[in-house]
Amino acid sequence: MENNGVRLTLEVYPEDFESFEAFMPAELWQDFHPTAAARKAAIGSEAESISVFLTDGSPLSFEFVTAEHRERVDRASPLAGRTDPITGRKIPAPPRNPQVIYIEAFFGFDGARPETLILRPPAPKEDKPATSIGFMVFDRAVPVTRFSYLDSNARLEIDWSDPWFSAFTNANLNRAAQSGTTSFLYVAPREIRHEVLIRLRELAPWIDTDLSTGSWLDPTQQGAILNAALNAFETRNPVTIGGEQVQPASVRGAFLTLNEGGVQVVEGSPTLLTDTTFAGLILSYPISALPKEASVTWDMFDHTIQHVPVTLTDVAGPFLDWATPEDPEVDWINHLKRHVDPEVTPVQVAGVVFLPIWTALAVVLALGAGMAALLSSRTRRRIGFALLSAGGLVAGVALRHEMQMPFQNPIAGQSREQMVSDTFSQLLANSYVAALEVSPEARRKALEPIVTKMSLADVAAELETNLAIRVPSGSRAQIADVTDVAIVEGGMKATGAFEGVAKWIVNARAGHWGHDHRRRVEYRARVEFRPERGIWKLTGITVMEARAPDV
């Protein structure tokens, strides 16, 4: 839909050409479909193609623009060929032949913009559609429909003041996203997030900005609007946790745009159309454990924003609620009975014995002094040696945890390879628990039980960069599970220390603005760890390769 008419673009499978031949001048038929041209010359044609009418039945003026051979734009669903669990039907896949006839035509308004249009498919044959037509409708670049099928007349109501509100009277044709403003409350370990998607046209009054239909934003304007949105939302729509109102620890945002693929994060676009662009805001509230309750009170209502869908998401799944001017507060109640907050736990050493060096020396000294006391003939010397022996024993007990020398236990019953694999698996799992913390400082502190003091800064830096998995919003994904941990090279020394190369697979996920992002990443890294006072600790990890095989 354009301001002066309807532009229709078609990708026609050659076998269906006869259903659309009325679009093209007769002199072009031979170039695009000789069979249809021969049939037309022999018996004529009564075919009717897609047409656009006013409510009084009069058609819009028609203008042929172009036709050419092309390859089909790949819009196939990744689930094509599989069975839809709801309908029980197979999800359609495109024909194997990628060749199509691209046709473009224009239906003009002739100076008078209508409030309603009727889209009519090609003439039916025996009460069945002439051909299957998958279609999408855009009103001035705003998607009006989801991907649907045009198999009967469809009535479109046009809102010329704001194309977001144009819609078909058949609700089944309209896009899924109907609300220009939506709210999401995510309750996760270590963090509660309030996230908002708000269309720029609906945001404008709240940041003292005027955005008109069809206006575009350059990078300077984009930066000003996003900063204004961040400042506004930092104090709006208060969140309470455990009955107490809290302030966000951080507020970040991004632009998203709505197109035929849904809402997508924008990355470095030189211009943005205000009609299809959203500001996505993420407000973070760190927590130490899941609270009994949390709530968000929506306070941004006006003539456009009258009801705001709020999705509450925890480990049990999403729940939908609404905020309205009459009932602006939406509550999350903790009904989780078996949830346990993950914590970093020290990895106990098994299969390694520790010899306390200072204790051993003290015991040797005590035994020597004891023997000297027994052999001495003088009372004073005997008493002195006895005291020295006792002092050595006391010192041995006191120093039993100092300067311990580890040795692998030869009778532990576990191979070195298995010990290394099990140990690194536990250290890795704990590292990803530390990654749940919201701030870099908290993540570094959480690593302390499993990383040596001297290596803490380096391991924390690796966790922040190469081990972190990002999603389109820029946020860190949470690790769902770690699988296929294996030692590629290297071995355990007699002291229990390991230095070598390991590989593993991480499955991660993150929910943002109602979308569930999933990542699968294969890692290969240089790894070092050793036993320290009965605890396994990382002394180094350097990622050599990280690849996502499913991307």
mmCIF file of N, CA, C and O in Angstrom, residues 292-344:
data_model
loop_
_atom_site.group_PDB
_atom_site.id
_atom_site.type_symbol
_atom_site.label_atom_id
_atom_site.label_comp_id
_atom_site.label_asym_id
_atom_site.label_seq_id
_atom_site.Cartn_x
_atom_site.Cartn_y
_atom_site.Cartn_z
ATOM 1 N N LYS A 292 9.567 -14.125 46.887
ATOM 2 C CA LYS A 292 8.219 -14.693 46.962
ATOM 3 C C LYS A 292 7.282 -14.050 45.955
ATOM 4 O O LYS A 292 6.342 -14.687 45.479
ATOM 5 N N GLU A 293 7.554 -12.787 45.629
ATOM 6 C CA GLU A 293 6.704 -12.098 44.662
ATOM 7 C C GLU A 293 7.448 -10.920 44.051
ATOM 8 O O GLU A 293 8.436 -10.427 44.613
ATOM 9 N N ALA A 294 6.982 -10.508 42.896
ATOM 10 C CA ALA A 294 7.498 -9.316 42.225
ATOM 11 C C ALA A 294 6.356 -8.737 41.396
ATOM 12 O O ALA A 294 5.424 -9.449 41.012
ATOM 13 N N SER A 295 6.419 -7.445 41.128
ATOM 14 C CA SER A 295 5.339 -6.818 40.373
ATOM 15 C C SER A 295 5.868 -5.632 39.583
ATOM 16 O O SER A 295 6.919 -5.065 39.899
ATOM 17 N N VAL A 296 5.136 -5.282 38.526
ATOM 18 C CA VAL A 296 5.407 -4.081 37.759
ATOM 19 C C VAL A 296 4.099 -3.311 37.645
ATOM 20 O O VAL A 296 3.036 -3.891 37.404
ATOM 21 N N THR A 297 4.177 -2.007 37.870
ATOM 22 C CA THR A 297 3.000 -1.137 37.768
ATOM 23 C C THR A 297 3.187 -0.215 36.578
ATOM 24 O O THR A 297 4.055 0.652 36.583
ATOM 25 N N TRP A 298 2.346 -0.410 35.555
ATOM 26 C CA TRP A 298 2.478 0.380 34.335
ATOM 27 C C TRP A 298 1.816 1.738 34.537
ATOM 28 O O TRP A 298 0.669 1.819 34.963
ATOM 29 N N ASP A 299 2.562 2.810 34.252
ATOM 30 C CA ASP A 299 2.013 4.148 34.479
ATOM 31 C C ASP A 299 2.040 5.020 33.223
ATOM 32 O O ASP A 299 1.879 6.236 33.308
ATOM 33 N N MET A 300 2.220 4.388 32.045
ATOM 34 C CA MET A 300 2.265 5.154 30.795
ATOM 35 C C MET A 300 1.017 4.839 29.965
ATOM 36 O O MET A 300 1.033 3.982 29.089
ATOM 37 N N PHE A 301 -0.060 5.516 30.289
ATOM 38 C CA PHE A 301 -1.312 5.346 29.550
ATOM 39 C C PHE A 301 -1.704 6.674 28.904
ATOM 40 O O PHE A 301 -1.537 7.737 29.511
ATOM 41 N N ASP A 302 -2.194 6.597 27.685
ATOM 42 C CA ASP A 302 -2.747 7.763 27.012
ATOM 43 C C ASP A 302 -3.806 7.286 26.019
ATOM 44 O O ASP A 302 -4.261 6.135 26.110
ATOM 45 N N HIS A 303 -4.210 8.124 25.073
ATOM 46 C CA HIS A 303 -5.276 7.740 24.152
ATOM 47 C C HIS A 303 -4.865 6.596 23.240
ATOM 48 O O HIS A 303 -5.714 5.858 22.718
ATOM 49 N N THR A 304 -3.551 6.401 23.039
ATOM 50 C CA THR A 304 -3.073 5.303 22.185
ATOM 51 C C THR A 304 -2.794 4.050 23.003
ATOM 52 O O THR A 304 -3.159 2.941 22.599
ATOM 53 N N ILE A 305 -2.152 4.206 24.152
ATOM 54 C CA ILE A 305 -1.806 3.068 25.008
ATOM 55 C C ILE A 305 -2.897 2.927 26.056
ATOM 56 O O ILE A 305 -2.928 3.663 27.045
ATOM 57 N N GLN A 306 -3.788 1.970 25.855
ATOM 58 C CA GLN A 306 -4.897 1.764 26.773
ATOM 59 C C GLN A 306 -4.864 0.403 27.458
ATOM 60 O O GLN A 306 -5.443 0.225 28.512
ATOM 61 N N HIS A 307 -4.217 -0.567 26.857
ATOM 62 C CA HIS A 307 -4.001 -1.847 27.527
ATOM 63 C C HIS A 307 -2.658 -2.414 27.049
ATOM 64 O O HIS A 307 -2.357 -2.403 25.863
ATOM 65 N N VAL A 308 -1.874 -2.859 28.006
ATOM 66 C CA VAL A 308 -0.517 -3.319 27.721
ATOM 67 C C VAL A 308 -0.406 -4.796 28.076
ATOM 68 O O VAL A 308 -0.556 -5.167 29.244
ATOM 69 N N PRO A 309 -0.170 -5.668 27.103
ATOM 70 C CA PRO A 309 0.049 -7.073 27.435
ATOM 71 C C PRO A 309 1.370 -7.246 28.186
ATOM 72 O O PRO A 309 2.393 -6.699 27.769
ATOM 73 N N VAL A 310 1.323 -7.984 29.291
ATOM 74 C CA VAL A 310 2.509 -8.222 30.117
ATOM 75 C C VAL A 310 2.726 -9.731 30.197
ATOM 76 O O VAL A 310 1.840 -10.466 30.645
ATOM 77 N N THR A 311 3.888 -10.187 29.769
ATOM 78 C CA THR A 311 4.232 -11.606 29.825
ATOM 79 C C THR A 311 5.154 -11.842 31.008
ATOM 80 O O THR A 311 6.219 -11.221 31.101
ATOM 81 N N LEU A 312 4.738 -12.718 31.919
ATOM 82 C CA LEU A 312 5.527 -13.069 33.097
ATOM 83 C C LEU A 312 6.216 -14.404 32.818
ATOM 84 O O LEU A 312 5.544 -15.409 32.541
ATOM 85 N N THR A 313 7.535 -14.433 32.892
ATOM 86 C CA THR A 313 8.276 -15.634 32.519
ATOM 87 C C THR A 313 9.214 -16.051 33.640
ATOM 88 O O THR A 313 10.038 -15.256 34.119
ATOM 89 N N ASP A 314 9.082 -17.323 34.079
ATOM 90 C CA ASP A 314 10.035 -17.929 35.008
ATOM 91 C C ASP A 314 10.382 -19.309 34.471
ATOM 92 O O ASP A 314 10.072 -19.628 33.318
ATOM 93 N N VAL A 315 11.019 -20.153 35.290
ATOM 94 C CA VAL A 315 11.450 -21.457 34.792
ATOM 95 C C VAL A 315 10.273 -22.359 34.449
ATOM 96 O O VAL A 315 10.425 -23.346 33.723
ATOM 97 N N ALA A 316 9.078 -22.038 34.951
ATOM 98 C CA ALA A 316 7.902 -22.850 34.652
ATOM 99 C C ALA A 316 7.258 -22.452 33.328
ATOM 100 O O ALA A 316 6.394 -23.155 32.824
ATOM 101 N N GLY A 317 7.659 -21.317 32.767
ATOM 102 C CA GLY A 317 7.102 -20.921 31.478
ATOM 103 C C GLY A 317 6.458 -19.549 31.521
ATOM 104 O O GLY A 317 6.372 -18.912 32.578
ATOM 105 N N PRO A 318 6.008 -19.046 30.359
ATOM 106 C CA PRO A 318 5.404 -17.716 30.286
ATOM 107 C C PRO A 318 3.921 -17.724 30.658
ATOM 108 O O PRO A 318 3.198 -18.691 30.399
ATOM 109 N N PHE A 319 3.472 -16.618 31.271
ATOM 110 C CA PHE A 319 2.067 -16.425 31.632
ATOM 111 C C PHE A 319 1.668 -15.023 31.192
ATOM 112 O O PHE A 319 2.385 -14.060 31.433
ATOM 113 N N LEU A 320 0.519 -14.899 30.554
ATOM 114 C CA LEU A 320 0.091 -13.616 29.991
ATOM 115 C C LEU A 320 -0.882 -12.905 30.917
ATOM 116 O O LEU A 320 -1.800 -13.514 31.467
ATOM 117 N N ASP A 321 -0.658 -11.615 31.091
ATOM 118 C CA ASP A 321 -1.550 -10.765 31.874
ATOM 119 C C ASP A 321 -1.669 -9.435 31.139
ATOM 120 O O ASP A 321 -1.049 -9.217 30.109
ATOM 121 N N TRP A 322 -2.469 -8.525 31.709
ATOM 122 C CA TRP A 322 -2.691 -7.227 31.083
ATOM 123 C C TRP A 322 -2.609 -6.125 32.123
ATOM 124 O O TRP A 322 -3.028 -6.292 33.262
ATOM 125 N N ALA A 323 -2.067 -4.993 31.710
ATOM 126 C CA ALA A 323 -2.102 -3.785 32.531
ATOM 127 C C ALA A 323 -3.047 -2.792 31.861
ATOM 128 O O ALA A 323 -2.954 -2.547 30.657
ATOM 129 N N THR A 324 -3.961 -2.232 32.627
ATOM 130 C CA THR A 324 -4.929 -1.266 32.119
ATOM 131 C C THR A 324 -4.957 -0.066 33.063
ATOM 132 O O THR A 324 -4.479 -0.150 34.200
ATOM 133 N N PRO A 325 -5.522 1.059 32.628
ATOM 134 C CA PRO A 325 -5.617 2.215 33.533
ATOM 135 C C PRO A 325 -6.378 1.887 34.813
ATOM 136 O O PRO A 325 -6.068 2.446 35.872
ATOM 137 N N GLU A 326 -7.361 0.978 34.743
ATOM 138 C CA GLU A 326 -8.127 0.601 35.939
ATOM 139 C C GLU A 326 -7.362 -0.381 36.820
ATOM 140 O O GLU A 326 -7.561 -0.428 38.035
ATOM 141 N N ASP A 327 -6.479 -1.176 36.243
ATOM 142 C CA ASP A 327 -5.715 -2.186 36.991
ATOM 143 C C ASP A 327 -4.290 -2.222 36.444
ATOM 144 O O ASP A 327 -3.914 -3.116 35.683
ATOM 145 N N PRO A 328 -3.459 -1.242 36.828
ATOM 146 C CA PRO A 328 -2.136 -1.104 36.207
ATOM 147 C C PRO A 328 -1.071 -2.045 36.771
ATOM 148 O O PRO A 328 -0.003 -2.165 36.179
ATOM 149 N N GLU A 329 -1.330 -2.702 37.895
ATOM 150 C CA GLU A 329 -0.305 -3.544 38.529
ATOM 151 C C GLU A 329 -0.455 -5.000 38.094
ATOM 152 O O GLU A 329 -1.536 -5.574 38.125
ATOM 153 N N VAL A 330 0.668 -5.588 37.698
ATOM 154 C CA VAL A 330 0.708 -6.997 37.319
ATOM 155 C C VAL A 330 1.698 -7.696 38.239
ATOM 156 O O VAL A 330 2.837 -7.240 38.402
ATOM 157 N N ASP A 331 1.256 -8.800 38.854
ATOM 158 C CA ASP A 331 2.056 -9.478 39.880
ATOM 159 C C ASP A 331 2.559 -10.833 39.409
ATOM 160 O O ASP A 331 1.843 -11.582 38.726
ATOM 161 N N TRP A 332 3.785 -11.135 39.795
ATOM 162 C CA TRP A 332 4.331 -12.483 39.663
ATOM 163 C C TRP A 332 4.431 -13.080 41.055
ATOM 164 O O TRP A 332 5.001 -12.465 41.963
ATOM 165 N N ILE A 333 3.870 -14.277 41.239
ATOM 166 C CA ILE A 333 3.917 -14.969 42.525
ATOM 167 C C ILE A 333 4.771 -16.217 42.372
ATOM 168 O O ILE A 333 4.610 -16.972 41.407
ATOM 169 N N ASN A 334 5.654 -16.429 43.314
ATOM 170 C CA ASN A 334 6.552 -17.586 43.255
ATOM 171 C C ASN A 334 5.801 -18.843 43.675
ATOM 172 O O ASN A 334 5.576 -19.088 44.855
ATOM 173 N N HIS A 335 5.415 -19.663 42.692
ATOM 174 C CA HIS A 335 4.767 -20.935 42.957
ATOM 175 C C HIS A 335 5.710 -22.114 42.719
ATOM 176 O O HIS A 335 5.267 -23.261 42.658
ATOM 177 N N LEU A 336 6.999 -21.825 42.562
ATOM 178 C CA LEU A 336 7.972 -22.879 42.273
ATOM 179 C C LEU A 336 8.290 -23.645 43.563
ATOM 180 O O LEU A 336 8.788 -23.071 44.531
ATOM 181 N N LYS A 337 8.006 -24.923 43.571
ATOM 182 C CA LYS A 337 8.175 -25.738 44.777
ATOM 183 C C LYS A 337 9.537 -26.421 44.854
ATOM 184 O O LYS A 337 10.066 -26.642 45.940
ATOM 185 N N ARG A 338 10.112 -26.754 43.708
ATOM 186 C CA ARG A 338 11.344 -27.540 43.719
ATOM 187 C C ARG A 338 12.548 -26.772 43.194
ATOM 188 O O ARG A 338 13.604 -27.354 42.985
ATOM 189 N N HIS A 339 12.361 -25.496 42.952
ATOM 190 C CA HIS A 339 13.478 -24.726 42.398
ATOM 191 C C HIS A 339 14.566 -24.524 43.453
ATOM 192 O O HIS A 339 14.285 -24.177 44.603
ATOM 193 N N VAL A 340 15.812 -24.740 43.045
ATOM 194 C CA VAL A 340 16.976 -24.492 43.903
ATOM 195 C C VAL A 340 17.891 -23.529 43.155
ATOM 196 O O VAL A 340 18.296 -23.806 42.016
ATOM 197 N N ASP A 341 18.211 -22.404 43.791
ATOM 198 C CA ASP A 341 19.099 -21.450 43.145
ATOM 199 C C ASP A 341 20.483 -22.061 42.960
ATOM 200 O O ASP A 341 21.067 -22.583 43.911
ATOM 201 N N PRO A 342 21.026 -22.014 41.750
ATOM 202 C CA PRO A 342 22.357 -22.589 41.518
ATOM 203 C C PRO A 342 23.433 -21.795 42.241
ATOM 204 O O PRO A 342 23.356 -20.565 42.330
ATOM 205 N N GLU A 343 24.434 -22.484 42.743
ATOM 206 C CA GLU A 343 25.542 -21.855 43.454
ATOM 207 C C GLU A 343 26.855 -22.492 43.030
ATOM 208 O O GLU A 343 26.907 -23.675 42.679
ATOM 209 N N VAL A 344 27.917 -21.698 43.067
ATOM 210 C CA VAL A 344 29.247 -22.220 42.804
ATOM 211 C C VAL A 344 29.697 -23.001 44.030
ATOM 212 O O VAL A 344 29.681 -22.492 45.154
#
